Tab-separated table of C-alpha atoms and ligand atoms in Angstrom:
chain	number	residue	atom	x	y	z
A	1	MET	CA	-90.796	37.255	98.082
A	2	SER	CA	-91.879	33.181	97.693
A	3	GLN	CA	-89.166	30.992	97.099
A	4	THR	CA	-90.164	27.845	95.346
A	5	HIS	CA	-88.212	23.851	96.259
A	6	ALA	CA	-88.059	20.926	94.862
A	7	ILE	CA	-87.636	18.571	97.056
A	8	ALA	CA	-85.849	15.420	95.005
A	9	ASN	CA	-87.384	12.179	96.507
A	10	ASP	CA	-86.750	9.400	94.488
A	11	LEU	CA	-90.506	8.192	94.392
A	12	HIS	CA	-90.290	5.178	92.646
A	13	THR	CA	-87.087	2.932	91.334
A	14	ASP	CA	-87.838	1.718	87.635
A	15	ASN	CA	-86.715	-1.604	89.449
A	16	GLU	CA	-90.257	-0.203	91.422
A	17	PHE	CA	-92.144	0.635	88.503
A	18	LEU	CA	-91.163	-2.910	86.963
A	19	SER	CA	-92.237	-4.651	90.221
A	20	ASP	CA	-95.687	-3.399	90.147
A	21	VAL	CA	-96.385	-4.135	86.677
A	22	LEU	CA	-95.153	-6.843	86.699
A	23	ASN	CA	-96.929	-8.008	89.671
A	24	GLY	CA	-99.912	-6.908	88.359
A	25	LEU	CA	-99.756	-7.904	84.973
A	26	ASN	CA	-99.269	-11.808	86.160
A	27	SER	CA	-101.453	-11.602	88.954
A	28	SER	CA	-105.779	-12.180	87.765
A	29	PRO	CA	-106.792	-10.427	87.072
A	30	LYS	CA	-104.262	-8.696	85.416
A	31	THR	CA	-104.031	-5.148	87.504
A	32	LEU	CA	-101.741	-1.586	87.032
A	33	PRO	CA	-101.488	1.117	90.087
A	34	PRO	CA	-103.787	3.512	88.194
A	35	LYS	CA	-100.399	6.530	90.033
A	36	TYR	CA	-98.705	5.392	86.981
A	37	PHE	CA	-101.397	6.871	84.615
A	38	TYR	CA	-99.012	10.149	85.486
A	39	ASP	CA	-96.575	11.459	83.589
A	40	ALA	CA	-96.147	14.807	81.873
A	41	LYS	CA	-98.141	13.602	79.254
A	42	GLY	CA	-101.211	11.633	81.323
A	43	SER	CA	-101.155	14.972	83.779
A	44	GLN	CA	-102.311	16.669	80.018
A	45	TYR	CA	-104.604	14.365	79.709
A	46	PHE	CA	-106.712	14.830	82.364
A	47	ASP	CA	-105.908	18.590	81.916
A	48	ASP	CA	-108.215	17.416	79.434
A	49	ILE	CA	-111.052	15.626	80.880
A	50	CYS	CA	-111.589	17.742	83.039
A	51	SER	CA	-113.101	20.297	80.945
A	52	LEU	CA	-115.671	17.810	78.827
A	53	PRO	CA	-118.759	18.860	80.020
A	54	ASP	CA	-119.653	15.404	80.502
A	55	TYR	CA	-117.119	14.864	83.636
A	56	TYR	CA	-118.741	17.027	85.699
A	57	LEU	CA	-117.091	16.541	89.114
A	58	TYR	CA	-113.999	18.934	87.750
A	59	GLN	CA	-116.439	21.941	87.897
A	60	THR	CA	-119.074	21.091	89.936
A	61	GLU	CA	-116.003	20.755	92.888
A	62	LEU	CA	-115.067	24.427	90.991
A	63	ASP	CA	-118.065	25.696	91.625
A	64	LEU	CA	-119.187	24.780	95.324
A	65	LEU	CA	-115.446	25.844	96.478
A	66	PRO	CA	-115.942	29.734	96.525
A	67	ILE	CA	-118.819	29.470	99.139
A	68	VAL	CA	-116.736	26.370	100.777
A	69	ALA	CA	-113.051	29.070	101.021
A	70	GLN	CA	-115.816	31.461	102.445
A	71	ASP	CA	-116.887	29.507	104.936
A	72	LEU	CA	-113.336	28.082	106.083
A	73	ALA	CA	-112.355	31.898	106.121
A	74	LYS	CA	-115.127	32.372	109.435
A	75	HIS	CA	-114.329	28.875	110.599
A	76	ILE	CA	-110.434	29.522	110.346
A	77	LYS	CA	-110.723	32.846	111.946
A	78	GLN	CA	-112.388	31.905	114.874
A	79	GLN	CA	-109.602	29.249	115.232
A	80	ASP	CA	-106.251	30.716	114.488
A	81	GLU	CA	-104.999	34.309	114.012
A	82	SER	CA	-101.481	33.668	113.494
A	83	GLY	CA	-100.903	31.795	110.098
A	84	LEU	CA	-101.881	29.282	108.451
A	85	GLU	CA	-100.480	26.186	105.425
A	86	ILE	CA	-102.087	24.178	103.066
A	87	VAL	CA	-101.237	20.817	101.804
A	88	GLU	CA	-102.023	19.729	98.529
A	89	PHE	CA	-102.849	15.830	98.093
A	90	GLY	CA	-102.868	15.184	94.863
A	91	ALA	CA	-101.683	18.177	93.389
A	92	GLY	CA	-101.887	18.709	89.067
A	93	SER	CA	-102.276	21.591	87.797
A	94	LEU	CA	-103.044	23.906	91.122
A	95	ARG	CA	-106.500	25.048	89.440
A	96	LYS	CA	-108.610	24.975	93.415
A	97	VAL	CA	-106.022	25.635	95.779
A	98	GLY	CA	-106.610	29.540	94.040
A	99	MET	CA	-110.293	29.618	95.805
A	100	LEU	CA	-108.412	29.380	98.847
A	101	LEU	CA	-105.796	31.511	98.788
A	102	ARG	CA	-108.270	34.011	98.264
A	103	ALA	CA	-110.433	33.776	100.327
A	104	ILE	CA	-108.135	33.057	103.288
A	105	PRO	CA	-105.113	35.604	103.316
A	106	GLN	CA	-104.026	34.500	106.743
A	107	ILE	CA	-102.795	31.424	104.545
A	108	ASN	CA	-98.516	32.198	104.189
A	109	HIS	CA	-97.288	29.177	103.062
A	110	PHE	CA	-98.028	26.208	100.729
A	111	THR	CA	-96.490	22.853	100.247
A	112	ALA	CA	-97.823	20.898	96.484
A	113	ILE	CA	-98.296	17.365	96.809
A	114	ASP	CA	-97.864	15.011	93.256
A	115	ILE	CA	-96.062	11.785	92.071
A	116	SER	CA	-95.769	13.989	88.647
A	117	HIS	CA	-93.431	16.196	88.270
A	118	GLU	CA	-92.604	18.324	85.554
A	119	HIS	CA	-96.559	18.438	85.827
A	120	LEU	CA	-95.674	19.781	89.127
A	121	ILE	CA	-92.686	21.875	89.018
A	122	SER	CA	-94.910	23.877	86.693
A	123	ALA	CA	-97.954	24.432	87.850
A	124	CYS	CA	-96.369	26.010	91.246
A	125	ARG	CA	-94.009	27.993	88.338
A	126	THR	CA	-97.429	29.804	87.275
A	127	LEU	CA	-99.005	29.868	90.990
A	128	GLU	CA	-96.148	31.655	92.487
A	129	SER	CA	-96.037	34.143	89.315
A	130	GLN	CA	-99.694	34.821	90.921
A	131	TYR	CA	-98.986	35.017	94.779
A	132	ARG	CA	-95.279	37.177	94.790
A	133	GLU	CA	-96.036	36.614	98.315
A	134	LEU	CA	-97.323	32.965	99.325
A	135	SER	CA	-93.923	30.751	100.669
A	136	ILE	CA	-94.842	27.507	97.904
A	137	THR	CA	-93.271	24.134	98.526
A	138	PRO	CA	-93.567	21.279	95.080
A	139	CYS	CA	-93.415	17.927	96.724
A	140	VAL	CA	-92.999	15.017	94.494
A	141	HIS	CA	-94.124	12.246	96.757
A	142	ASP	CA	-96.072	9.624	96.877
A	143	PHE	CA	-99.200	10.410	99.063
A	144	THR	CA	-100.047	7.271	100.482
A	145	LYS	CA	-97.091	7.290	102.294
A	146	PRO	CA	-96.457	10.126	105.344
A	147	LEU	CA	-94.120	12.651	104.624
A	148	LYS	CA	-91.873	14.753	107.288
A	149	LEU	CA	-93.235	18.155	106.175
A	150	CYS	CA	-89.656	21.265	106.303
A	151	SER	CA	-92.593	23.883	107.229
A	152	THR	CA	-92.671	24.664	110.387
A	153	ALA	CA	-95.381	25.298	110.572
A	154	ARG	CA	-98.887	25.580	113.672
A	155	THR	CA	-101.274	25.104	111.926
A	156	ARG	CA	-102.426	22.973	108.658
A	157	ILE	CA	-105.212	22.286	106.554
A	158	GLY	CA	-104.156	19.646	104.184
A	159	PHE	CA	-106.472	19.898	100.761
A	160	PHE	CA	-107.877	17.186	99.254
A	161	PRO	CA	-109.820	18.207	95.758
A	162	GLY	CA	-110.896	16.006	92.874
A	163	SER	CA	-112.015	13.451	94.216
A	164	THR	CA	-108.787	11.517	94.396
A	165	ILE	CA	-109.966	9.487	97.127
A	166	GLY	CA	-111.476	7.639	95.187
A	167	ASN	CA	-109.033	6.510	93.748
A	168	LEU	CA	-108.471	4.466	96.898
A	169	ASN	CA	-110.244	1.481	98.654
A	170	HIS	CA	-111.567	1.578	101.420
A	171	ARG	CA	-108.808	0.127	103.178
A	172	GLU	CA	-106.588	2.249	101.645
A	173	ALA	CA	-108.691	5.220	101.981
A	174	GLU	CA	-108.314	4.981	105.795
A	175	GLU	CA	-104.295	4.402	105.725
A	176	PHE	CA	-104.347	7.266	103.482
A	177	LEU	CA	-106.313	9.445	106.497
A	178	ASN	CA	-104.500	7.904	108.888
A	179	ASN	CA	-101.131	8.757	106.858
A	180	ALA	CA	-102.440	12.730	106.163
A	181	ALA	CA	-103.198	13.174	109.899
A	182	LEU	CA	-99.239	11.705	110.658
A	183	THR	CA	-97.955	14.265	107.467
A	184	LEU	CA	-100.927	17.590	108.904
A	185	GLY	CA	-99.721	17.327	112.622
A	186	LYS	CA	-101.855	17.864	115.247
A	187	HIS	CA	-105.014	20.012	115.015
A	188	SER	CA	-105.076	19.315	112.182
A	189	TYR	CA	-107.834	19.936	108.963
A	190	LEU	CA	-108.628	18.405	106.126
A	191	LEU	CA	-110.685	19.717	103.298
A	192	ILE	CA	-111.714	16.964	101.065
A	193	GLY	CA	-113.937	17.171	97.804
A	194	VAL	CA	-116.047	12.964	97.484
A	195	ASP	CA	-118.225	11.604	94.821
A	196	THR	CA	-121.214	10.905	95.413
A	197	LYS	CA	-122.599	7.687	94.094
A	198	LYS	CA	-125.491	8.596	92.017
A	199	SER	CA	-127.074	7.888	88.488
A	200	GLU	CA	-125.646	5.448	86.416
A	201	SER	CA	-126.272	7.211	83.183
A	202	VAL	CA	-124.773	10.350	84.775
A	203	LEU	CA	-121.637	7.855	86.036
A	204	GLN	CA	-121.242	5.841	82.187
A	205	ARG	CA	-120.994	9.692	80.290
A	206	ALA	CA	-117.848	11.372	82.956
A	207	TYR	CA	-116.444	7.906	81.971
A	208	ASN	CA	-116.997	7.047	78.074
A	209	ASP	CA	-116.689	10.558	76.832
A	210	THR	CA	-117.294	10.622	73.003
A	211	LYS	CA	-114.273	12.400	71.323
A	212	GLY	CA	-112.164	9.811	72.741
A	213	VAL	CA	-110.385	11.677	75.681
A	214	THR	CA	-110.487	8.875	78.734
A	215	ALA	CA	-109.736	6.496	76.213
A	216	LYS	CA	-106.350	8.391	75.789
A	217	PHE	CA	-105.605	8.659	79.197
A	218	ASN	CA	-106.004	5.601	80.903
A	219	LYS	CA	-103.985	4.054	77.236
A	220	ASN	CA	-101.095	6.424	78.112
A	221	ILE	CA	-100.211	3.703	81.051
A	222	LEU	CA	-99.518	1.455	78.342
A	223	HIS	CA	-97.484	4.206	76.531
A	224	ARG	CA	-95.254	5.154	79.627
A	225	ILE	CA	-94.643	1.130	80.092
A	226	ASN	CA	-93.700	1.195	76.581
A	227	ARG	CA	-91.611	3.909	76.742
A	228	GLU	CA	-88.996	3.023	80.005
A	229	LEU	CA	-89.939	-0.574	80.345
A	230	ASP	CA	-88.531	-1.976	77.057
A	231	ALA	CA	-92.105	-3.237	76.302
A	232	ASN	CA	-94.488	-3.973	73.121
A	233	PHE	CA	-97.605	-2.979	73.379
A	234	SER	CA	-100.186	-2.376	70.310
A	235	LEU	CA	-102.316	0.347	71.845
A	236	GLU	CA	-104.653	-0.449	69.282
A	237	SER	CA	-104.765	-4.019	70.533
A	238	PHE	CA	-106.572	-2.430	73.613
A	239	GLY	CA	-109.697	-1.131	73.763
A	240	HIS	CA	-110.893	1.903	76.946
A	241	GLN	CA	-114.176	0.469	78.905
A	242	ALA	CA	-115.674	1.854	82.170
A	243	PHE	CA	-118.495	0.956	84.233
A	244	TYR	CA	-121.177	1.330	87.357
A	245	ASN	CA	-120.539	-1.798	89.464
A	246	ALA	CA	-123.536	-1.179	92.048
A	247	GLU	CA	-122.078	-3.626	94.110
A	248	HIS	CA	-118.782	-2.022	95.155
A	249	GLY	CA	-120.158	1.203	94.297
A	250	ARG	CA	-117.044	2.375	91.855
A	251	VAL	CA	-116.456	2.958	88.681
A	252	GLU	CA	-114.366	0.553	87.043
A	253	MET	CA	-111.606	1.177	84.803
A	254	HIS	CA	-109.586	-1.820	81.854
A	255	LEU	CA	-108.673	-2.258	79.123
A	256	ARG	CA	-109.953	-5.006	77.586
A	257	SER	CA	-107.205	-6.949	75.320
A	258	LEU	CA	-108.956	-7.037	71.763
A	259	LYS	CA	-107.304	-10.516	70.862
A	260	SER	CA	-104.728	-13.905	71.956
A	261	GLN	CA	-101.961	-11.691	72.611
A	262	THR	CA	-97.577	-12.027	73.841
A	263	VAL	CA	-97.257	-8.729	75.096
A	264	PHE	CA	-93.426	-8.004	77.147
A	265	ILE	CA	-92.193	-6.403	79.542
A	266	SER	CA	-88.324	-6.194	79.529
A	267	GLY	CA	-88.187	-9.403	78.410
A	268	GLU	CA	-91.237	-10.964	80.319
A	269	PRO	CA	-93.641	-12.387	78.631
A	270	ILE	CA	-97.254	-12.011	79.336
A	271	GLU	CA	-99.779	-13.601	78.127
A	272	PHE	CA	-102.862	-12.201	77.007
A	273	THR	CA	-106.649	-14.023	75.680
A	274	ARG	CA	-109.153	-11.923	73.975
A	275	GLY	CA	-111.570	-10.430	76.056
A	276	GLU	CA	-108.646	-10.236	79.447
A	277	SER	CA	-109.152	-7.514	81.349
A	278	ILE	CA	-106.461	-5.668	82.979
A	279	HIS	CA	-108.268	-3.429	85.847
A	280	THR	CA	-106.388	-0.130	85.750
A	281	GLU	CA	-108.824	2.222	88.058
A	282	ASN	CA	-111.604	2.311	90.190
A	283	SER	CA	-113.404	5.689	91.413
A	284	TYR	CA	-115.272	5.191	94.981
A	285	LYS	CA	-118.630	6.874	95.331
A	286	TYR	CA	-119.725	7.749	98.728
A	287	HIS	CA	-123.084	8.281	100.001
A	288	PRO	CA	-122.836	11.279	102.701
A	289	PRO	CA	-123.318	9.230	105.689
A	290	GLU	CA	-120.643	6.489	104.222
A	291	PHE	CA	-118.225	9.059	103.441
A	292	ASN	CA	-118.259	9.982	107.343
A	293	GLN	CA	-118.315	6.831	108.871
A	294	LEU	CA	-115.134	6.300	107.050
A	295	ALA	CA	-113.067	9.581	108.223
A	296	LYS	CA	-114.212	7.959	111.652
A	297	ARG	CA	-112.789	5.162	111.587
A	298	SER	CA	-109.560	7.058	111.091
A	299	GLY	CA	-109.834	9.794	113.441
A	300	TRP	CA	-111.278	12.124	111.759
A	301	SER	CA	-115.065	14.761	112.564
A	302	THR	CA	-116.465	15.890	110.218
A	303	GLU	CA	-116.944	19.553	111.375
A	304	LYS	CA	-118.802	20.881	107.717
A	305	LEU	CA	-120.253	19.245	104.797
A	306	TRP	CA	-120.895	21.163	101.268
A	307	LEU	CA	-123.087	19.936	98.801
A	308	ALA	CA	-123.875	20.806	95.598
A	309	PRO	CA	-127.071	21.336	93.608
A	310	GLN	CA	-128.410	17.969	93.099
A	311	ASP	CA	-126.268	16.178	95.499
A	312	GLN	CA	-123.689	16.119	92.724
A	313	PHE	CA	-120.661	16.552	94.926
A	314	ALA	CA	-119.153	16.411	98.432
A	315	ILE	CA	-117.049	18.675	100.193
A	316	TYR	CA	-115.770	17.671	103.555
A	317	LEU	CA	-113.511	19.705	106.194
A	318	LEU	CA	-112.428	16.912	108.699
A	319	LYS	CA	-111.159	17.572	111.932
A	320	HIS	CA	-108.488	15.198	113.719
A	321	ARG	CA	-109.167	14.066	117.161
A	322	ASP	CA	-105.582	14.628	118.225
B	401	LIG	C1	-107.740	13.051	89.991
B	401	LIG	S1	-106.348	13.879	89.976
B	401	LIG	C2	-106.969	15.370	90.842
B	401	LIG	C3	-105.431	16.728	90.113
B	401	LIG	C4	-106.251	18.543	91.274
B	401	LIG	N1	-106.154	17.408	92.451
B	401	LIG	C5	-107.875	18.672	90.587
B	401	LIG	O1	-108.913	18.032	91.780
B	401	LIG	O2	-108.001	18.640	89.267
B	401	LIG	C6	-105.594	13.623	91.347
B	401	LIG	C7	-103.660	13.733	90.883
B	401	LIG	O3	-102.377	13.141	91.633
B	401	LIG	C8	-101.688	12.351	91.861
B	401	LIG	N2	-101.377	11.476	91.769
B	401	LIG	C9	-102.370	10.168	91.924
B	401	LIG	N3	-101.720	9.196	92.205
B	401	LIG	C10	-100.716	9.960	93.681
B	401	LIG	C11	-99.492	9.418	94.411
B	401	LIG	N4	-100.290	7.568	94.354
B	401	LIG	N5	-99.001	9.963	94.927
B	401	LIG	C12	-99.050	11.271	94.734
B	401	LIG	N6	-98.959	12.182	93.462
B	401	LIG	C13	-100.865	11.086	93.463
B	401	LIG	C14	-102.065	12.840	89.793
B	401	LIG	O4	-101.087	12.872	89.899
B	401	LIG	C15	-103.404	13.954	90.045
B	401	LIG	O5	-102.179	14.885	89.921
């Protein structure tokens, strides 16, 4: 019988949320940290984005994972027969880890780390009903910080799908990889899904869907600030904008003020000129040699690389050089 434990980690107090928001909006250019997209509603919007045909990242990675899981099963078999733990960073709805669980029967413990509390607990309950023998630990935690895991696992495989690493800039991505090594411990692996550089039109469509789902996801951060930080953003007064910035190799997502306006957040006024933007998210794209170098700088070497057709997406198996 599996057990589900919730680790009650205090993620961010209201004060931390408020100070992050005020710091970002008092900067020039204005920014907001993308981790605040993800309350229960934001996680639901992200799932809706994943079902859009133009958001190729989700389905392309999902299609590649059965091959990856089979290869990984052979690879791990040679290395360790004694039981394995998977630790998923930014676990979301847990729709991808099942591929690994089915292909690698030695996995006996699963730790799911995510910042979106309610969504994580509900996804773990669903997984628990499907894998009754698996011990599952949901962990509400900011994955950019190292974590002391409560299991006493022998070999751990980190799992970081969805190209979530693309939401971190290069320095933050290196820091994440360093911290992941601390969390996972010696002799660990990291299986990581990373989006590749490709034609601008494909990227443009992926982040600008015609149904407006990505726009709702983007604006959810304002809705959340209104609700949790006593603010008065008018959502209709901001427009969703996403474009590829070739110089930086990233898709940028912005919320652009459609008029000059003053918004109050917990009593503090924030001025917007017409056309001024809040930079809400980056999604960095990597050619495989670029990502190999980034991983190497953080002490990881690439053991295997799987590429989707037309190099649309890449999954790397990294091994830490302890
Ligand atoms: C792009 S989604 C990917 C979801 C899922 N892994 C997938 O591949 O479909 C990013 C996930 O990471 C979570 N997340 C974002 N920033 C986080 C942070 N700093 N710490 C923990 N979780 C975070 C979000 O709640 C969300 O579930």
